[in-house]
PDB file of C-alpha atoms in Angstrom:
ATOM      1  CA  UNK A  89      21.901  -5.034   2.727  1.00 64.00           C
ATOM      2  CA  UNK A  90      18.743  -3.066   4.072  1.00 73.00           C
ATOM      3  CA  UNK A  91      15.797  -3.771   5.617  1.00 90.00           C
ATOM      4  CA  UNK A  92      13.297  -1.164   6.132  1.00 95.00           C
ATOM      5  CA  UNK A  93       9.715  -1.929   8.410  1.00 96.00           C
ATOM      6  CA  UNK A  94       7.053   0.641   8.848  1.00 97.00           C
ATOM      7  CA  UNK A  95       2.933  -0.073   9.133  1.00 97.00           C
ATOM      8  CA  UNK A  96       1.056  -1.017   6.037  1.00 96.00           C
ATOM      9  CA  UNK A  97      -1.972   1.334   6.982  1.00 97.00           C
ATOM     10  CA  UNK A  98      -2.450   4.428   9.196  1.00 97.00           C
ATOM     11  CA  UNK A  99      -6.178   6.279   9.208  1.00 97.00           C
ATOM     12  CA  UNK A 100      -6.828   9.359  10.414  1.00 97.00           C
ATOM     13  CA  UNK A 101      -9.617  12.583  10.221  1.00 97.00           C
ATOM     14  CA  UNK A 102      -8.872  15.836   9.032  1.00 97.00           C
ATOM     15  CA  UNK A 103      -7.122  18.145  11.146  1.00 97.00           C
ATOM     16  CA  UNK A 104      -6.012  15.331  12.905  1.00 97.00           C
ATOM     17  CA  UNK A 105      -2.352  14.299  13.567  1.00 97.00           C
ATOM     18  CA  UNK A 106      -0.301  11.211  12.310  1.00 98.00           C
ATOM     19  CA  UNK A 107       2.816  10.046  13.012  1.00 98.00           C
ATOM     20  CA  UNK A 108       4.636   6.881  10.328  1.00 98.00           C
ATOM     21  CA  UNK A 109       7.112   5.296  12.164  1.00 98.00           C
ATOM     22  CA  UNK A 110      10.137   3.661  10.588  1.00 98.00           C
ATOM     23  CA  UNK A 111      12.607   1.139  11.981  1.00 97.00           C
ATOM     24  CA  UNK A 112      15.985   0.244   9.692  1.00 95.00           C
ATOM     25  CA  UNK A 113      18.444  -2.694   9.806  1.00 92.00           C
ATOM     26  CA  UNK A 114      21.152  -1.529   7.517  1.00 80.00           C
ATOM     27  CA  UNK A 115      24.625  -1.388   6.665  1.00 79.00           C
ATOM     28  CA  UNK A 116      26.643   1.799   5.711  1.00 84.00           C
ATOM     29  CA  UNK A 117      23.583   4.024   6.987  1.00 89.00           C
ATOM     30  CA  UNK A 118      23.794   7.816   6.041  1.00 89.00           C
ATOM     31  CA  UNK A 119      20.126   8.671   6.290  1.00 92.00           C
ATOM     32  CA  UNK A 120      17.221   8.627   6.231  1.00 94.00           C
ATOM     33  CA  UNK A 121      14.460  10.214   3.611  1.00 94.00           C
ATOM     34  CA  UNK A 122      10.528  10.502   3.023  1.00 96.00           C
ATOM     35  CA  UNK A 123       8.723  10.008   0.097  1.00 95.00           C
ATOM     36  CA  UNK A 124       4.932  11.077  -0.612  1.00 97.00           C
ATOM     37  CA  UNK A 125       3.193   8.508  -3.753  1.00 96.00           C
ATOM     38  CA  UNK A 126      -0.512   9.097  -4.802  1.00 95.00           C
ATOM     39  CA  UNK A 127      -1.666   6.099  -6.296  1.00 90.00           C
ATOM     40  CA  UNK A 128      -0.531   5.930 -10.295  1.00 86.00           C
ATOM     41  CA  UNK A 129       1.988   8.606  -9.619  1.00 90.00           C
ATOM     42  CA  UNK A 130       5.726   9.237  -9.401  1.00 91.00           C
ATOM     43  CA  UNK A 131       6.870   9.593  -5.369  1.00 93.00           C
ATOM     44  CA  UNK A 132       7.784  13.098  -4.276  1.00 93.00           C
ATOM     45  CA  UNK A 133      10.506  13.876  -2.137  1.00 92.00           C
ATOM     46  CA  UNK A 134       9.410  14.882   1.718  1.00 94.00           C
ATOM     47  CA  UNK A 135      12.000  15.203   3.970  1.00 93.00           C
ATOM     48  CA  UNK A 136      15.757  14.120   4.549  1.00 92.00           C
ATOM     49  CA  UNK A 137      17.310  13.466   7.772  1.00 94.00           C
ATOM     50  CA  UNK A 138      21.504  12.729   8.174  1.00 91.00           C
ATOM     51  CA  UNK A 139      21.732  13.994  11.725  1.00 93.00           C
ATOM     52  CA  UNK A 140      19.723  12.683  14.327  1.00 96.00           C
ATOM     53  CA  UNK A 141      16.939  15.163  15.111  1.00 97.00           C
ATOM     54  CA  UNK A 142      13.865  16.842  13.970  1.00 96.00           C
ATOM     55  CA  UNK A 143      13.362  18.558  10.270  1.00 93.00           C
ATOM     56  CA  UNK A 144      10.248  20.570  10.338  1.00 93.00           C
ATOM     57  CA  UNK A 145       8.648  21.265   6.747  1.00 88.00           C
ATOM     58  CA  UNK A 146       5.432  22.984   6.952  1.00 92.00           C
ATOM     59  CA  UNK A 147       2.892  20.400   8.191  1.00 95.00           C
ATOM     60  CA  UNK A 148       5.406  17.797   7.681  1.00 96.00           C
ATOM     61  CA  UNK A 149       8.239  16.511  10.211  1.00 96.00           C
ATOM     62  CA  UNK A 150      10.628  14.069   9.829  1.00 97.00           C
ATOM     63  CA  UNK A 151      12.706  12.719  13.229  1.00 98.00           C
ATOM     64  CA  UNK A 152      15.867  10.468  13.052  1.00 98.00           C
ATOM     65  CA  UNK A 153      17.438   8.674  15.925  1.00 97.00           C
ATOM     66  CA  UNK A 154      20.549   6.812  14.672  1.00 94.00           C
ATOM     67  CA  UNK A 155      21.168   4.563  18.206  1.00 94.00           C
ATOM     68  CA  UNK A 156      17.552   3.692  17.643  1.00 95.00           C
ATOM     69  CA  UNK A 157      17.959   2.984  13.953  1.00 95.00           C
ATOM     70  CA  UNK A 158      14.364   4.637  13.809  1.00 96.00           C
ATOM     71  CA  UNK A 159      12.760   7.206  12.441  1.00 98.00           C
ATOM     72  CA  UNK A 160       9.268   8.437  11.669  1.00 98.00           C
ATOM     73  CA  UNK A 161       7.304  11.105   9.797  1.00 98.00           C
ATOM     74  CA  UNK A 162       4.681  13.433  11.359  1.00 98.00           C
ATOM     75  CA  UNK A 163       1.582  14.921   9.182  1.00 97.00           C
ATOM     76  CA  UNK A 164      -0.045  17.724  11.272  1.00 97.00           C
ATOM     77  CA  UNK A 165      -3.442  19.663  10.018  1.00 97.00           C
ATOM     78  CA  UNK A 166      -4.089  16.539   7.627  1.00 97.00           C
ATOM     79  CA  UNK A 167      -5.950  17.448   4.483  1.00 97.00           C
ATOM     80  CA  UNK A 168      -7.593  15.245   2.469  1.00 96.00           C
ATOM     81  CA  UNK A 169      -5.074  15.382   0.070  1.00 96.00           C
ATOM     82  CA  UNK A 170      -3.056  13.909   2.237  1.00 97.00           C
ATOM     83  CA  UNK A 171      -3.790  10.626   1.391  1.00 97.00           C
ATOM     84  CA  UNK A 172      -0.993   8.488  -0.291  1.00 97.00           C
ATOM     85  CA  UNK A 173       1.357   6.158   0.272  1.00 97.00           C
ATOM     86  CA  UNK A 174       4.447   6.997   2.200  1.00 98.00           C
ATOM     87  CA  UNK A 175       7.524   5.516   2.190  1.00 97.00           C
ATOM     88  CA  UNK A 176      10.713   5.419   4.175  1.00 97.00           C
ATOM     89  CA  UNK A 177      14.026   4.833   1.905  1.00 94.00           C
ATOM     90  CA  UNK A 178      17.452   4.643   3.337  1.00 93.00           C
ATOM     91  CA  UNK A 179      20.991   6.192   1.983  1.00 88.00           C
ATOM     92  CA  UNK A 180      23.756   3.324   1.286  1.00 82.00           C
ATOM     93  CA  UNK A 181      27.331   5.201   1.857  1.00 71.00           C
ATOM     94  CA  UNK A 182      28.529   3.116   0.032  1.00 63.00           C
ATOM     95  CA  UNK A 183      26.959   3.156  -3.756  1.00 55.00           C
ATOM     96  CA  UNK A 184      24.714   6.714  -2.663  1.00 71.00           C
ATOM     97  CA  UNK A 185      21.221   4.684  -3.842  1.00 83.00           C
ATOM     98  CA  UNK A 186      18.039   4.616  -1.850  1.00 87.00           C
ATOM     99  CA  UNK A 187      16.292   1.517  -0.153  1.00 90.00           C
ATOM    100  CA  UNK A 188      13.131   2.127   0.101  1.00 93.00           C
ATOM    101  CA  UNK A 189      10.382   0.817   2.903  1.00 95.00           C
ATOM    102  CA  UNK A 190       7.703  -1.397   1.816  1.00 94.00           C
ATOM    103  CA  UNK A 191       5.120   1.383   2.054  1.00 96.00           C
ATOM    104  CA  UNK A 192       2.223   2.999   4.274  1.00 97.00           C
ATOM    105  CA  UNK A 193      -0.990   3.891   2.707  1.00 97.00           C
ATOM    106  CA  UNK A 194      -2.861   6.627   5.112  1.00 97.00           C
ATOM    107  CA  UNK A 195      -6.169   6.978   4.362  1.00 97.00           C
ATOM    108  CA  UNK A 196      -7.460  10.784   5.450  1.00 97.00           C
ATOM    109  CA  UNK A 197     -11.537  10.284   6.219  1.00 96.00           C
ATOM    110  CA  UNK A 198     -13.748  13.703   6.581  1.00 94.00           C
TER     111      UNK A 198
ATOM    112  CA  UNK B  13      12.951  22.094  -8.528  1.00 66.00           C
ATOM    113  CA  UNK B  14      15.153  19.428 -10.817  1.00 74.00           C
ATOM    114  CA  UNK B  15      12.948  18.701 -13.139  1.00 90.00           C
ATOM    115  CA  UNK B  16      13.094  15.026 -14.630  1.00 93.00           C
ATOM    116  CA  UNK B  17      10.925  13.747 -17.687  1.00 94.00           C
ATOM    117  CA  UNK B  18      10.256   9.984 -17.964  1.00 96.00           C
ATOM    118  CA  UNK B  19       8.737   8.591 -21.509  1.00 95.00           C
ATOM    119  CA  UNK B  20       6.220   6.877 -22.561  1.00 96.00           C
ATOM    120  CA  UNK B  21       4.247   7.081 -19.759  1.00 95.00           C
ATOM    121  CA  UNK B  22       1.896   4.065 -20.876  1.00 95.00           C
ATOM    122  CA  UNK B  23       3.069   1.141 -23.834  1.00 96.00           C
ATOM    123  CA  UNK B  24       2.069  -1.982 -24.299  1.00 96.00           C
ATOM    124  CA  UNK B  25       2.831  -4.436 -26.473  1.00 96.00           C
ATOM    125  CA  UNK B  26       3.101  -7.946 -27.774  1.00 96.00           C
ATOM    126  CA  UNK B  27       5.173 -10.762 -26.674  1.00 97.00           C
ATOM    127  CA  UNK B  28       8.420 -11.200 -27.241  1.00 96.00           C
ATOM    128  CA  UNK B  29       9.153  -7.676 -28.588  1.00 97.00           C
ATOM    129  CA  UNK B  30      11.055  -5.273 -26.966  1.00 97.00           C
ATOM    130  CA  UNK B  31      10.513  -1.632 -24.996  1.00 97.00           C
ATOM    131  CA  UNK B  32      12.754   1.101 -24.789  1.00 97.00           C
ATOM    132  CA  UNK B  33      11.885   3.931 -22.095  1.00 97.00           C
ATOM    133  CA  UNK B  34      13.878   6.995 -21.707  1.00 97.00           C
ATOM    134  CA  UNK B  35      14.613   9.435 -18.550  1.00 96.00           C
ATOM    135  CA  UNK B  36      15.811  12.759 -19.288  1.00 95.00           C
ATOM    136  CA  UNK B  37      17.126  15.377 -16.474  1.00 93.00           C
ATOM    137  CA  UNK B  38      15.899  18.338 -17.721  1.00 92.00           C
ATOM    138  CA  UNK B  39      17.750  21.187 -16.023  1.00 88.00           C
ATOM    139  CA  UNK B  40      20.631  19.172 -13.620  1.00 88.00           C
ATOM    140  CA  UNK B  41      22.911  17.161 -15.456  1.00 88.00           C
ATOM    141  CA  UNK B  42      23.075  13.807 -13.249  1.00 87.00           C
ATOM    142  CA  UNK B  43      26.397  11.246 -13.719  1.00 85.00           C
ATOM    143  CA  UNK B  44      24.027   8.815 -12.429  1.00 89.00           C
ATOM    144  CA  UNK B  45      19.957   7.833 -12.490  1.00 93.00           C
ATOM    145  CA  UNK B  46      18.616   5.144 -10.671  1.00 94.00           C
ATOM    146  CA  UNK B  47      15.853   2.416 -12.334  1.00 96.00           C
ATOM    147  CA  UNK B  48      13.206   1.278  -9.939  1.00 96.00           C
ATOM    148  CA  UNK B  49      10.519  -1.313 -10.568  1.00 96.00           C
ATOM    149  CA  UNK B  50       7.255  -1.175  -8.486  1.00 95.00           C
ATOM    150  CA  UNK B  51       4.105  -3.961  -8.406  1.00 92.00           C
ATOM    151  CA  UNK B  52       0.680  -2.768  -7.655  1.00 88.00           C
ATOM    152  CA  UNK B  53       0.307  -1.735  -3.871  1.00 86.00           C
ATOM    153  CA  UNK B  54       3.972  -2.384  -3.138  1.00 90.00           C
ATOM    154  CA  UNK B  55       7.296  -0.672  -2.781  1.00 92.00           C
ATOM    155  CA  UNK B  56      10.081   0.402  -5.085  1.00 93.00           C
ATOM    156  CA  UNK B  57      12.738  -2.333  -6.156  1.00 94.00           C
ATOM    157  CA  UNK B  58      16.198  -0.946  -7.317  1.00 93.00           C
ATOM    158  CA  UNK B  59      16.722  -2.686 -10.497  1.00 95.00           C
ATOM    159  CA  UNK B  60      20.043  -0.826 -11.440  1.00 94.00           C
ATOM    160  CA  UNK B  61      22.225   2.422 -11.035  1.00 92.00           C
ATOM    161  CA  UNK B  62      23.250   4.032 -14.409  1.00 91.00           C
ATOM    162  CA  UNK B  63      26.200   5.728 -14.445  1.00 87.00           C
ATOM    163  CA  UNK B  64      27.360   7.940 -17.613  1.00 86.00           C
ATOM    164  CA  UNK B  65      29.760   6.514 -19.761  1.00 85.00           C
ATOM    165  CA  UNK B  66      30.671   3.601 -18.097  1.00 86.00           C
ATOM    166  CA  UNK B  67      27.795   0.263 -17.462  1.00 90.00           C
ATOM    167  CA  UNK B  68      25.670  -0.010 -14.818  1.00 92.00           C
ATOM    168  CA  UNK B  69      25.269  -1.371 -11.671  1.00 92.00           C
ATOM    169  CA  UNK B  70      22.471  -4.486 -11.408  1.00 94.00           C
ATOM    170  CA  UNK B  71      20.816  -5.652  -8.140  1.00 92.00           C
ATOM    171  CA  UNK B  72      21.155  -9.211  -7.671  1.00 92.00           C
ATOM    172  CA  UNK B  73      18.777 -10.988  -9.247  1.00 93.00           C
ATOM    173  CA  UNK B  74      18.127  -8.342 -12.024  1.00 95.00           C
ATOM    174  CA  UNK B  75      19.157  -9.955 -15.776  1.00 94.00           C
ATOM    175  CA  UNK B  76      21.033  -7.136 -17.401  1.00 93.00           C
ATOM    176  CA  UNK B  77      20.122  -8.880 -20.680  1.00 95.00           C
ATOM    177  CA  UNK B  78      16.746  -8.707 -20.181  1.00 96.00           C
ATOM    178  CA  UNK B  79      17.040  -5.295 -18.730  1.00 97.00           C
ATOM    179  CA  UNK B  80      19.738  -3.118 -21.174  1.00 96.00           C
ATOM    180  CA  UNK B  81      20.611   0.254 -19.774  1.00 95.00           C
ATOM    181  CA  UNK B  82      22.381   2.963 -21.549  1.00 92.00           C
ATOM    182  CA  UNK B  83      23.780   6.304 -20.094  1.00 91.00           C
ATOM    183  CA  UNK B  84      25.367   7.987 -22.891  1.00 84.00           C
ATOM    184  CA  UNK B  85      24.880  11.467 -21.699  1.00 90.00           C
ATOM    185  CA  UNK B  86      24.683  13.595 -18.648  1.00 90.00           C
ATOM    186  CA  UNK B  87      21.016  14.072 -19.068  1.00 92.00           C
ATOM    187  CA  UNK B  88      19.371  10.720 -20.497  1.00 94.00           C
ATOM    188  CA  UNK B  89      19.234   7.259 -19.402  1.00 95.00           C
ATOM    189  CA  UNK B  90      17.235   4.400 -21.526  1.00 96.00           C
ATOM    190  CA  UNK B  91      16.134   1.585 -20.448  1.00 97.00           C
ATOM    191  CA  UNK B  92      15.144  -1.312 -22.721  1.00 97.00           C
ATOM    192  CA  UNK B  93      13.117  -4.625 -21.490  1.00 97.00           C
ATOM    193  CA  UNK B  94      14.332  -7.061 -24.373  1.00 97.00           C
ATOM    194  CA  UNK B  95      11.922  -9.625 -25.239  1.00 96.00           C
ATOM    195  CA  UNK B  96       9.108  -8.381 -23.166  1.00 96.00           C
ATOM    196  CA  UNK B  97       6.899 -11.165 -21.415  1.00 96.00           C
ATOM    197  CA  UNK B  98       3.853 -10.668 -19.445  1.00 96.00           C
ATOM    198  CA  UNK B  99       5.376 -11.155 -16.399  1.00 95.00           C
ATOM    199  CA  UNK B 100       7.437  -7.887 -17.219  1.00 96.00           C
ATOM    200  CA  UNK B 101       4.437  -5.860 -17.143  1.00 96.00           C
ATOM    201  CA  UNK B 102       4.934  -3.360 -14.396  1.00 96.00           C
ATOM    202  CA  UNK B 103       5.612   0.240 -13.483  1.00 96.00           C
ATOM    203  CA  UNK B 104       9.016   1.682 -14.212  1.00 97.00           C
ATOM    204  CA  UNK B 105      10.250   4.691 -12.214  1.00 96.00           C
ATOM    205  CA  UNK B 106      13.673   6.325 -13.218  1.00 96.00           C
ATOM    206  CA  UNK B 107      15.473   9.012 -10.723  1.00 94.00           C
ATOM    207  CA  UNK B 108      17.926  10.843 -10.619  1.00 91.00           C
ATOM    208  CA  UNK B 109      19.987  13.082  -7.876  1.00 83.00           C
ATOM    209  CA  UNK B 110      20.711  16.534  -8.486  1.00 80.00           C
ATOM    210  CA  UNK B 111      24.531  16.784  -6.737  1.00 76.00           C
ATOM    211  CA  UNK B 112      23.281  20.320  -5.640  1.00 79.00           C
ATOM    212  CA  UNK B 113      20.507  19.008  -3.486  1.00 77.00           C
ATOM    213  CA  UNK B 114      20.432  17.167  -0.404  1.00 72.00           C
ATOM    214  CA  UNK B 115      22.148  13.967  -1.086  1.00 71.00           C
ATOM    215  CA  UNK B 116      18.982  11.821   0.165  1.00 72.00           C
ATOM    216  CA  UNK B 117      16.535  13.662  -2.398  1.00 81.00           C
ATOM    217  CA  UNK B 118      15.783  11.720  -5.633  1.00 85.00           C
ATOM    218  CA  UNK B 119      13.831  13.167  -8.221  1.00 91.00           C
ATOM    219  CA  UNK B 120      11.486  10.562  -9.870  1.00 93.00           C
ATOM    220  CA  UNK B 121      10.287  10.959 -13.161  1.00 94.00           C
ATOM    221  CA  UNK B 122       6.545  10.343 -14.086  1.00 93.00           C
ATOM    222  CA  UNK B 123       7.354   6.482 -14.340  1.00 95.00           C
ATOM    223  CA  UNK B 124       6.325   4.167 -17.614  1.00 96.00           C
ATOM    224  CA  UNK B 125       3.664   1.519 -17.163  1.00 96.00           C
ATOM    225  CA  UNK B 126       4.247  -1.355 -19.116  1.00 97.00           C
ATOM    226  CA  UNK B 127       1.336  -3.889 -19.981  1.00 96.00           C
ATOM    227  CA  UNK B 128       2.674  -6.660 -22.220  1.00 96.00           C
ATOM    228  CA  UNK B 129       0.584  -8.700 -23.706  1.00 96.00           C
TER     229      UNK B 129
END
């Protein structure tokens, strides 16, 4: 099975930077991706990392660090938009599905 | 992007009848969708993995019963919640991956929140 930990809540100020961390027990890890939820909507795909490293996307990073079985997301120039849930979700090798984190709600203040 | 459409977006209904919601990829054909289950304020829960043509795949502790899933072509998935209880009620996200894309990018539909009453 999977087991994915990363902080409940994060708040932060516009223009300000955030980072989500994400630690991951798992078995038959391929990777690691990022999803974006505003509340009563369908999550958004972010970011998707197989190798270890960092995937820049715009304002949005994602870093992977397999040895560390840990990961996190990084928000730069945050917008108020920005605020959402985020979640973590792991890739099984072995039946391709996605376990996903238990969530972290930033809240972006003016 | 893969495009996937998710309907109804909003049912309720009485006890003890059932619900069928449907997940269609609109421009990828996808062998397989994925049926998540989320509570207020907390995170997805893979219910099951539909594959086309053949059954799917339940997560322990999932009835497949209660929860009947059908795949009978590349580009829709149903999912019907037999005998509907109030304890059912809940938001219901389907995905599904595009084998073109990265393989950890899901595409979620617009998810179907179910009040039963």
């Amino acid at each position: 099975g999977q087991s994915l930990e990363q902080p409940s809540e994060v708040t932060a100020v516009e223009g300000a930077i955030v980072q989500i961390n994400c630690t991951y027990q798992t078995s038959g890890f391929y990777g690691l991706s990022w999803y974006q939820q505003h509340d009563g909507g369908a999550p958004t795909f972010l970011s998707y990392n197989a190798l270890d490293g960092l995937e820049e996307t715009g304002r949005f990073s994602s870093f992977l660090s397999r040895s560390d079985s840990y990961g996190y997301l990084l928000l730069q120039e945050l917008q108020m938009k920005d605020s959402a849930s985020y979640f973590c979700a792991a890739m099984n090798s072995g039946y391709s599905t996605l376990t996903f984190g238990k969530g972290t709600m930033l809240l972006v203040s003016p | 992007g893969a495009v996937v459409s998710q309907h109804p977006s909003w049912v309720i209904c009485k006890s003890g009848t059932s619900v069928k919601i449907e997940c269609r990829s609109l421009d990828f054909q996808a062998t397989t969708m994925f049926w998540y289950r989320q509570f207020p304020k907390q995170s997805l829960m893979l219910m099951a993995t539909s594959n086309e043509g053949s059954k799917a795949t339940y997560e322990q502790g999932v009835e497949k019963d209660k929860f009947l899933i059908n795949h009978a072509s590349l580009t829709l998935s149903t999912l019907t919640v037999t005998s509907a209880h109030p304890e059912d009620s809940s938001f219901y996200i389907c995905s599904a991956r595009d084998l073109e894309r990265e393989a950890g990018e899901l595409f979620f539909g617009e998810g179907s929140r179910l009040t039963v009453l």
